[in-house]
Amino acid sequence: MTDWIGHARDTLERDGYRVSAPRSAVVETLATLGCSVTAKEIADRLRERGEDVGVASIYRTLELLDRLRLARRVDAAEGVARYEPIDPSGEHHHHIVCESCGAVTAFEDRELEQAIEQLSERVDYAIDAHDVTLRGECPGCRAAGSRH
Amino acid sequence: MTDWIGHARDTLERDGYRVSAPRSAVVETLATLGCSVTAKEIADRLRERGEDVGVASIYRTLELLDRLRLARRVDAAEGVARYEPIDPSGEHHHHIVCESCGAVTAFEDRELEQAIEQLSERVDYAIDAHDVTLRGECPGCRAAGSRH
DNA sequence: CTGAGTGCAAACAGTTTGCATTACT
DNA sequence: AGTAATGCAAACTGTTTGCACTCAG
């Protein structure tokens, strides 16, 4: 995980982009926050640390990372764009989101990946990515007995 | 499909909501447009037909349909909320979106559903819904040889 | 010195909300 | 009459863009 930061820096450099301080800060923060991160979360975290970065630069950096396949946009919850680092090994996970409290949990499932792989070969699109989102009630909310 | 309209009307009525003209219009339009529909598309369609409905009412109706499980929000593409009718039989599909042109195609896959079902039993959330989105290049864009 | 990158602020797009009006029941 | 629902317009939220400025190569 930590060396994703190095990988990202290298890729940026190799592709002729400058590894500026603001960009580095966004990359590091994205790596730290890890999974399903919003632009606002990055901005807040950076502000706390005193290394303020303008929102525009954050968005531009995230878009760049997405374009370079260093990060991906995940469409779990509605309304806000969320990003997460892409592991160069190709390993990835998906998300379960709680419909009551909004909590997001990650999971991996070999069977699911297999089904998607096979499916991808049958369709007439050239598939290069996929997202799966499960929705339900998290253990905490179940215990609280909240029926939406 | 057509009788989803009746089903929706009945449910609204049964639950004590008025089946007003604007609501009906939204329900019918959603049924007609079918898969992965935005509020704007509904508004436009209705305007064309002269039965103008305010955007606020469209959003309120869609939210109501979502709450009553008559429709669901699909998180395929980023930025806009898309809705589609829920078939009372439980039958449903997922989407492939073209990263070049934005086209959306629906698909169904038994294997995939099975994998998700099994997975759902293993996790500690009470899963009641899921979304799968494949991304790639549609046949048209592939032919056009567009590398993003 | 030159252009890539930044930050600000204004512009935008989609969605939500407050409130006076309309229209079922 | 009483209240659910509507429509408008203003408010909001998240994101993008134009532009002058900065800074690294």
Coordinates of C-alpha atoms (C1' of nucleotides) in Angstrom, one line a residue:
Chain A
M1 CA 0.0 0.0 0.0
T2 CA 2.7 2.4 1.0
D3 CA 4.6 1.7 -2.2
W4 CA 1.6 2.6 -4.3
I5 CA 2.8 6.2 -3.5
G6 CA 6.1 5.5 -5.1
H7 CA 4.5 3.7 -8.0
A8 CA 2.2 6.7 -8.5
R9 CA 5.1 9.2 -8.4
D10 CA 7.1 7.1 -10.8
T11 CA 4.3 6.9 -13.2
L12 CA 3.6 10.6 -13.1
E13 CA 7.2 11.4 -13.7
R14 CA 7.6 8.8 -16.5
D15 CA 4.6 10.2 -18.2
G16 CA 6.0 13.7 -18.1
Y17 CA 3.9 15.1 -15.3
R18 CA 5.5 17.1 -12.6
V19 CA 5.4 15.6 -9.2
S20 CA 4.6 18.9 -7.5
A21 CA 4.0 19.4 -3.8
P22 CA 0.2 19.7 -4.1
R23 CA 0.1 16.6 -6.3
S24 CA 2.2 14.6 -4.0
A25 CA 0.1 15.7 -1.1
V26 CA -3.0 14.5 -2.8
V27 CA -1.4 11.2 -3.7
E28 CA -0.2 10.6 -0.2
T29 CA -3.5 11.5 1.3
L30 CA -5.4 9.2 -1.1
A31 CA -3.1 6.4 -0.1
T32 CA -3.6 7.1 3.6
L33 CA -7.4 7.3 3.4
G34 CA -7.3 4.3 1.2
C35 CA -10.8 3.1 0.2
S36 CA -13.6 5.1 -1.2
V37 CA -12.4 8.6 -0.6
T38 CA -14.0 11.9 -1.6
A39 CA -12.3 15.1 -2.8
K40 CA -13.7 16.8 0.3
E41 CA -12.1 14.3 2.6
I42 CA -8.8 14.9 1.0
A43 CA -9.2 18.6 1.2
D44 CA -10.1 18.4 4.9
R45 CA -7.3 16.1 5.8
L46 CA -4.8 18.4 4.0
R47 CA -6.2 21.5 5.7
E48 CA -5.8 19.8 9.1
R49 CA -2.2 19.2 8.3
G50 CA -1.6 22.8 7.2
E51 CA -0.7 21.8 3.7
D52 CA -3.7 23.4 2.1
V53 CA -4.4 22.5 -1.5
G54 CA -7.0 24.2 -3.6
V55 CA -10.0 22.1 -4.5
A56 CA -9.5 22.6 -8.1
S57 CA -6.1 21.0 -7.9
I58 CA -7.5 18.1 -5.9
Y59 CA -10.1 17.5 -8.6
R60 CA -7.5 17.9 -11.3
T61 CA -5.1 15.5 -9.6
L62 CA -7.8 12.9 -9.0
E63 CA -8.9 13.1 -12.7
L64 CA -5.3 12.7 -13.7
L65 CA -4.8 9.7 -11.5
D66 CA -7.9 8.2 -12.9
R67 CA -6.8 8.8 -16.4
L68 CA -3.4 7.2 -15.7
R69 CA -5.2 4.2 -14.1
L70 CA -3.4 5.0 -10.8
A71 CA -6.8 5.4 -9.1
R72 CA -10.3 4.7 -10.0
R73 CA -13.6 6.4 -9.4
V74 CA -16.0 4.2 -7.5
D75 CA -19.7 4.8 -8.0
A76 CA -20.9 3.4 -4.7
A77 CA -22.9 6.1 -3.1
E78 CA -24.9 8.7 -4.9
G79 CA -24.0 12.3 -5.6
V80 CA -20.3 12.4 -4.6
A81 CA -17.4 11.0 -6.6
R82 CA -15.3 8.6 -4.6
Y83 CA -11.8 7.5 -5.5
E84 CA -9.4 4.8 -4.5
P85 CA -5.8 3.8 -5.3
I86 CA -5.5 1.0 -7.9
D87 CA -3.1 -1.7 -6.8
P88 CA -0.7 -2.4 -9.7
S89 CA -1.1 -6.1 -9.1
G90 CA -4.6 -5.9 -10.3
E91 CA -6.0 -7.0 -7.0
H92 CA -9.1 -5.1 -6.1
H93 CA -12.2 -5.2 -4.0
H94 CA -15.8 -4.1 -4.0
H95 CA -18.1 -2.5 -1.5
I96 CA -21.1 -3.1 0.7
V97 CA -22.9 0.1 1.7
C98 CA -25.3 0.3 4.6
E99 CA -28.5 1.9 3.6
S100 CA -29.2 3.1 7.1
C101 CA -26.0 4.7 8.2
G102 CA -24.0 5.0 5.0
A103 CA -21.1 2.9 6.3
V104 CA -18.9 1.4 3.6
T105 CA -17.2 -2.0 3.9
A106 CA -14.9 -3.7 1.4
F107 CA -15.0 -7.3 0.4
E108 CA -13.3 -9.6 -2.1
D109 CA -14.8 -12.7 -3.7
R110 CA -13.2 -15.1 -6.1
E111 CA -16.4 -16.6 -7.4
L112 CA -17.8 -13.3 -8.2
E113 CA -14.7 -12.2 -10.1
Q114 CA -14.9 -15.5 -12.0
A115 CA -18.5 -14.9 -13.0
I116 CA -17.7 -11.5 -14.2
E117 CA -14.6 -12.6 -16.1
Q118 CA -16.6 -15.2 -18.0
L119 CA -19.4 -12.8 -18.6
S120 CA -17.0 -10.2 -19.9
E121 CA -16.0 -12.6 -22.7
R122 CA -19.5 -13.2 -23.8
V123 CA -20.6 -9.6 -24.3
D124 CA -19.8 -7.5 -27.3
Y125 CA -18.2 -4.7 -25.4
A126 CA -14.5 -4.7 -24.7
I127 CA -14.8 -4.8 -20.9
D128 CA -11.9 -3.4 -18.9
A129 CA -13.4 -2.7 -15.5
H130 CA -16.3 -3.5 -13.3
D131 CA -18.0 -2.4 -10.1
V132 CA -20.1 -4.3 -7.7
T133 CA -22.0 -2.7 -4.9
L134 CA -24.1 -4.6 -2.4
R135 CA -26.6 -2.7 -0.3
G136 CA -28.1 -3.6 3.0
E137 CA -28.1 -3.1 6.7
C138 CA -24.8 -3.2 8.5
P139 CA -24.5 -5.3 11.7
G140 CA -24.7 -2.2 13.9
C141 CA -27.9 -0.9 12.3
R142 CA -29.4 -4.5 12.3
A143 CA -28.8 -4.7 16.0
A144 CA -30.4 -1.2 16.5
G145 CA -33.4 -2.8 14.8
S146 CA -33.8 0.2 12.5
R147 CA -36.3 -0.5 9.7
H148 CA -35.4 2.3 7.4
Chain B
M1 CA -43.8 -3.9 -18.3
T2 CA -47.0 -2.0 -19.1
D3 CA -48.7 -3.4 -16.1
W4 CA -46.0 -2.0 -13.9
I5 CA -47.8 1.2 -14.4
G6 CA -50.9 -0.4 -12.9
H7 CA -48.9 -2.0 -10.1
A8 CA -47.3 1.4 -9.3
R9 CA -50.7 3.2 -9.2
D10 CA -52.2 0.5 -7.0
T11 CA -49.3 0.7 -4.6
L12 CA -49.4 4.4 -4.4
E13 CA -53.1 4.3 -3.7
R14 CA -52.9 1.5 -1.2
D15 CA -50.3 3.4 0.7
G16 CA -52.4 6.5 0.9
Y17 CA -50.7 8.6 -1.7
R18 CA -52.7 10.4 -4.3
V19 CA -52.4 9.3 -7.9
S20 CA -52.3 12.8 -9.2
A21 CA -51.9 13.7 -12.8
P22 CA -48.3 14.8 -12.5
R23 CA -47.4 11.6 -10.6
S24 CA -49.1 9.5 -13.1
A25 CA -47.3 11.3 -15.9
V26 CA -44.0 10.6 -14.2
V27 CA -44.9 6.9 -13.6
E28 CA -45.9 6.4 -17.2
T29 CA -42.9 8.2 -18.6
L30 CA -40.6 6.2 -16.4
A31 CA -42.2 3.0 -17.7
T32 CA -41.9 4.1 -21.3
L33 CA -38.3 5.2 -21.1
G34 CA -37.6 2.0 -19.2
C35 CA -34.0 1.5 -18.3
S36 CA -31.6 4.0 -16.6
V37 CA -33.7 7.1 -16.9
T38 CA -32.7 10.6 -15.6
A39 CA -35.0 13.2 -14.2
K40 CA -34.1 15.5 -17.1
E41 CA -35.1 12.8 -19.6
I42 CA -38.5 12.6 -18.0
A43 CA -38.9 16.3 -17.9
D44 CA -38.0 16.6 -21.5
R45 CA -40.3 13.9 -22.6
L46 CA -43.2 15.4 -20.7
R47 CA -42.5 18.8 -22.1
E48 CA -42.7 17.5 -25.6
R49 CA -46.0 16.0 -24.9
G50 CA -47.3 19.2 -23.5
E51 CA -48.0 17.7 -20.1
D52 CA -45.3 19.8 -18.3
V53 CA -44.4 18.8 -14.8
G54 CA -42.2 20.8 -12.6
V55 CA -38.8 19.4 -11.9
A56 CA -39.4 19.4 -8.2
S57 CA -42.4 17.2 -8.6
I58 CA -40.4 14.8 -10.8
Y59 CA -37.7 14.5 -8.2
R60 CA -40.2 14.1 -5.4
T61 CA -42.0 11.4 -7.3
L62 CA -38.9 9.5 -8.1
E63 CA -37.8 9.6 -4.5
L64 CA -41.2 8.4 -3.5
L65 CA -41.1 5.5 -6.0
D66 CA -37.7 4.6 -4.7
R67 CA -38.9 4.6 -1.2
L68 CA -41.9 2.4 -2.0
R69 CA -39.5 0.1 -3.9
L70 CA -41.4 0.7 -7.1
A71 CA -38.3 2.0 -8.8
R72 CA -34.6 2.0 -8.0
R73 CA -31.8 4.4 -8.3
V74 CA -29.0 3.0 -10.4
D75 CA -25.5 4.3 -9.8
A76 CA -24.1 3.5 -13.2
A77 CA -22.7 6.7 -14.6
E78 CA -21.3 9.5 -12.4
G79 CA -23.0 12.7 -11.6
V80 CA -26.6 12.1 -12.5
A81 CA -29.1 10.0 -10.7
R82 CA -30.8 7.4 -12.9
Y83 CA -33.9 5.5 -12.1
E84 CA -35.7 2.5 -13.5
P85 CA -38.9 0.6 -12.7
I86 CA -38.6 -2.4 -10.4
D87 CA -40.3 -5.5 -11.8
P88 CA -42.5 -6.9 -9.0
S89 CA -41.3 -10.4 -10.0
G90 CA -37.9 -9.6 -8.7
E91 CA -36.4 -10.0 -12.2
H92 CA -33.7 -7.4 -12.9
H93 CA -30.7 -6.6 -15.0
H94 CA -27.4 -4.8 -14.8
H95 CA -25.6 -2.4 -17.1
I96 CA -22.6 -2.1 -19.3
V97 CA -21.5 1.5 -20.0
C98 CA -19.3 2.6 -22.8
E99 CA -16.4 4.7 -21.5
S100 CA -16.1 6.4 -24.8
C101 CA -19.6 7.4 -25.8
G102 CA -21.6 6.8 -22.6
A103 CA -24.0 4.3 -24.2
V104 CA -25.7 2.1 -21.7
T105 CA -26.6 -1.5 -22.4
A106 CA -28.5 -3.9 -20.1
F107 CA -27.6 -7.5 -19.5
E108 CA -28.7 -10.4 -17.3
D109 CA -26.5 -13.2 -16.0
R110 CA -27.6 -16.2 -13.9
E111 CA -24.1 -17.2 -12.8
L112 CA -23.4 -13.7 -11.6
E113 CA -26.6 -13.6 -9.7
Q114 CA -25.8 -16.9 -8.1
A115 CA -22.4 -15.7 -7.0
I116 CA -23.9 -12.6 -5.5
E117 CA -26.6 -14.6 -3.7
Q118 CA -24.1 -16.9 -2.1
L119 CA -21.8 -14.1 -1.2
S120 CA -24.7 -12.3 0.4
E121 CA -25.2 -15.1 2.8
R122 CA -21.6 -15.0 3.9
V123 CA -21.3 -11.4 4.8
D124 CA -22.5 -9.8 8.1
Y125 CA -24.7 -7.2 6.4
A126 CA -28.3 -8.0 5.7
I127 CA -28.1 -7.6 1.9
D128 CA -31.2 -6.6 0.1
A129 CA -30.0 -5.2 -3.2
H130 CA -27.0 -5.1 -5.5
D131 CA -25.6 -3.3 -8.5
V132 CA -23.1 -4.5 -11.0
T133 CA -21.7 -2.2 -13.7
L134 CA -19.3 -3.3 -16.4
R135 CA -17.2 -0.6 -18.1
G136 CA -15.6 -0.8 -21.5
E137 CA -15.8 0.1 -25.1
C138 CA -19.0 -0.5 -27.0
P139 CA -18.9 -2.2 -30.5
G140 CA -19.4 1.0 -32.2
C141 CA -16.5 2.8 -30.5
R142 CA -14.3 -0.3 -30.9
A143 CA -14.9 -0.2 -34.6
A144 CA -14.1 3.5 -34.7
G145 CA -10.8 2.5 -33.1
S146 CA -11.0 5.3 -30.6
R147 CA -8.4 4.9 -27.9
H148 CA -9.9 7.3 -25.4
Chain C
dC1 C1' 12.5 32.2 -19.5
dT2 C1' 8.8 29.2 -20.6
dG3 C1' 5.2 26.3 -19.8
dA4 C1' 3.1 23.1 -16.6
dG5 C1' 0.7 23.5 -12.6
dT6 C1' -1.7 26.2 -9.0
dG7 C1' -5.4 28.8 -6.5
dC8 C1' -9.0 31.7 -6.5
dA9 C1' -13.4 33.0 -7.7
dA10 C1' -16.9 32.7 -10.9
dA11 C1' -19.7 29.5 -13.5
dC12 C1' -22.2 25.3 -13.8
dA13 C1' -25.3 21.2 -13.4
dG14 C1' -28.1 18.5 -10.8
dT15 C1' -30.9 18.3 -6.9
dT16 C1' -33.4 20.1 -2.8
dT17 C1' -36.2 23.2 -0.2
dG18 C1' -39.5 27.1 1.3
dC19 C1' -43.6 28.8 0.4
dA20 C1' -47.7 30.4 -1.6
dT21 C1' -51.2 28.2 -4.6
dT22 C1' -54.1 24.4 -6.4
dA23 C1' -57.1 20.6 -6.1
dC24 C1' -58.5 16.2 -4.3
dT25 C1' -61.5 14.0 -0.6
Chain D
dA1 C1' -62.7 23.0 5.0
dG2 C1' -58.5 20.7 5.4
dT3 C1' -54.5 18.7 3.7
dA4 C1' -51.6 16.4 0.2
dA5 C1' -49.3 17.8 -3.7
dT6 C1' -47.7 21.1 -7.1
dG7 C1' -44.7 24.7 -9.2
dC8 C1' -41.8 28.3 -9.0
dA9 C1' -37.7 30.3 -7.7
dA10 C1' -34.1 30.6 -4.6
dA11 C1' -30.7 27.9 -2.2
dC12 C1' -27.3 24.3 -2.0
dT13 C1' -23.7 20.9 -3.2
dG14 C1' -20.3 19.0 -5.8
dT15 C1' -17.5 19.8 -9.7
dT16 C1' -15.5 22.4 -13.6
dT17 C1' -13.4 26.3 -15.8
dG18 C1' -11.0 30.9 -17.0
dC19 C1' -7.3 33.4 -15.8
dA20 C1' -3.5 35.7 -13.7
dC21 C1' 0.3 34.1 -10.9
dT22 C1' 4.0 30.8 -9.4
dC23 C1' 7.6 27.8 -9.7
dA24 C1' 10.4 24.1 -11.4
dG25 C1' 13.2 22.6 -15.3

